[in-house]
Amino acid sequence: MIDRLVAKIQKTRAPIVVGLDPMLSYIPEHIQKKSFREYGETLAGAADAIWQFNKKIVDAICDLIPAVKPQIAMYEQFGIEGLKAFQKTVDYCHEKDLIVIGDIKRGDIGSTSAAYATGHLGKVQVGSKEYSAFDEDFVTVNPYLGTDGVKPFIDVCKEEKKGLFILVKTSNPSSGEFQDRVIDGRPLYEWVGEKVAEWGQDHMGENYSHIGAVVGATYPEMGKVLRNVMPKSFILVPGYGAQGGKGEDLVHFFNRDGLGAIVNSSRGIIAAYRQEEYTKFGEENFEDASRAAVVDMIEDINGALLRVK
Amino acid sequence: MIDRLVAKIQKTRAPIVVGLDPMLSYIPEHIQKKSFREYGETLAGAADAIWQFNKKIVDAICDLIPAVKPQIAMYEQFGIEGLKAFQKTVDYCHEKDLIVIGDIKRGDIGSTSAAYATGHLGKVQVGSKEYSAFDEDFVTVNPYLGTDGVKPFIDVCKEEKKGLFILVKTSNPSSGEFQDRVIDGRPLYEWVGEKVAEWGQDHMGENYSHIGAVVGATYPEMGKVLRNVMPKSFILVPGYGAQGGKGEDLVHFFNRDGLGAIVNSSRGIIAAYRQEEYTKFGEENFEDASRAAVVDMIEDINGALLRVK
């Protein structure tokens, strides 16, 4: 799956991923009203609004980008109906030939991690039949439980030719509380990064491992160090745009081949119509604002990468 | 919610929680066959089998125990249908006056943790209406992202009078890989434990905090240390039974008041009918085997607690 991601990045010339993390408050009123008219102000109504919003955005940007990253929490908060919208979104993005990174941040003891891996990347056995439940291409994984919490995910990835992004250094302000603590002279995130590199050797694609890492755009210096600790791991970089990261901060997340990182923006793209730069499109044409924001983001990152070449 | 848990533990004299983590392979053939007859070998069929299995077990043991802990991964692997069975199980356990600890191990950056907290403990706003999606009483949380990943859960807990159990030292074999690493002379799990105590001060019940911790039964020495680090935090102790923990290992997880810990057993109870001790009940009467296993577990733990008094 990492080889497919690399090929799609090369084809689109866009090392970016769009986070489909819709809060209801981002969704233009005309979409919400229409869904509520049909389903009432219910969980099904909210889920329909999310789905209609996602669909419009995906239609508007799918030719520009290699991948999307739906954040499952934003769907899970609406219960079963929300999760149906998550599943619909994953399936629709596949129809549009997009790679889907399920941002699920799961992680548990062995047999439980195996169940999550089965549900999101693999196939579950029911009697003599097999079913894919959510069927993402990559998922994010929390490493706090150590190797035997991660290994079941890797096993399923091998079977299904899929991949992972494992949390190493997260983008949030208090990520340092535990992740930066120094152990034998080096911060915890470096130790985790080293493990990611080790786990990754076990499931290699052509030039990169199927097992990648998450490192926040908000910590560019640490990104530079981690790039070297995990030379064969793709880095999924959240925190661009709304969380404060800029193109020039991100160059050291990439390798010299211009690959090795994929930068996520969520709110900055899906709620672009609310930013001053893009208000000219109007709320009615929010998807055009999203498309313009994608074009600008690609230019920002590629420009920064060209300047360091 | 912690006060309700304490009251229920005192009433039942059972500091235990039963993990409702059904794998299809645990479910007796007659139940599976019946569900498959009705729904086919489908995800809906699997979910129905899980639900029928849970219901029988809950009916057989609900008068003996204060709480249950459904592990959401075991439902999530069957997709939307599985999650419907999760929701049904949570609701049914509430009908039976059981406290429900959702073992979800979520944790993310601020706004995303807020969405998980809303979905599992709180109410989500849809237009002018509010809905509870999954509505557990407690959930488990992964602390790797630090305070701002945990705080949104605590905020919802305060509003809804609910609680958390935060992963400190997990029961699995490789939990030490990161959790035991020494930082300024003390292992990471102690630093996390200290944070749990600090977070917990912010949301206190009568004698205990609504913010508890998870510490594996498989590490009794560490449990002893952590008991002192977090004197006001209830400890949820997985790893009893199938994972190897025994009653006598667990006494130091408790405070002198005989409270402060709640011990989980999953497979040891729900699949008791397969253990030599309980085969006499027969697969057809699996729920009676579960009831006997609950009685034995309570006796084992209370016996061990009495011996140290």
Coordinates of C-alpha atoms in Angstrom, one line a residue, chain A residues 19-27 46-47 49-51 53-54 57 69-75 77-78 85-86 89 266-267 270-271, chain B residues 115:
Chain A
G19 CA -8.4 15.4 6.8
L20 CA -12.2 14.7 6.5
D21 CA -13.0 15.7 10.1
P22 CA -16.3 17.4 9.8
M23 CA -17.7 19.1 12.8
L24 CA -21.3 20.1 12.3
S25 CA -20.3 23.7 12.9
Y26 CA -18.2 23.6 9.7
I27 CA -21.0 22.4 7.5
A46 CA -26.4 15.0 11.4
A47 CA -24.8 12.0 9.7
A49 CA -25.3 16.4 6.6
I50 CA -21.7 15.1 7.2
W51 CA -21.9 12.7 4.3
F53 CA -20.6 17.7 2.9
N54 CA -17.9 15.1 2.5
I57 CA -15.6 18.2 -1.0
K69 CA -7.7 11.0 6.3
P70 CA -11.1 10.7 8.0
Q71 CA -10.9 11.2 11.7
I72 CA -13.3 8.5 13.1
A73 CA -14.0 10.4 16.4
M74 CA -15.9 13.1 14.4
Y75 CA -18.3 10.3 13.2
Q77 CA -19.7 11.1 18.4
F78 CA -22.9 10.7 16.4
A85 CA -21.4 8.1 7.4
F86 CA -17.7 7.2 8.1
T89 CA -17.1 8.1 3.2
S266 CA -8.2 19.2 7.9
R267 CA -10.0 22.4 8.9
I270 CA -12.7 21.5 4.6
A271 CA -13.7 24.8 6.3
Chain B
A115 CA -15.6 14.3 20.2

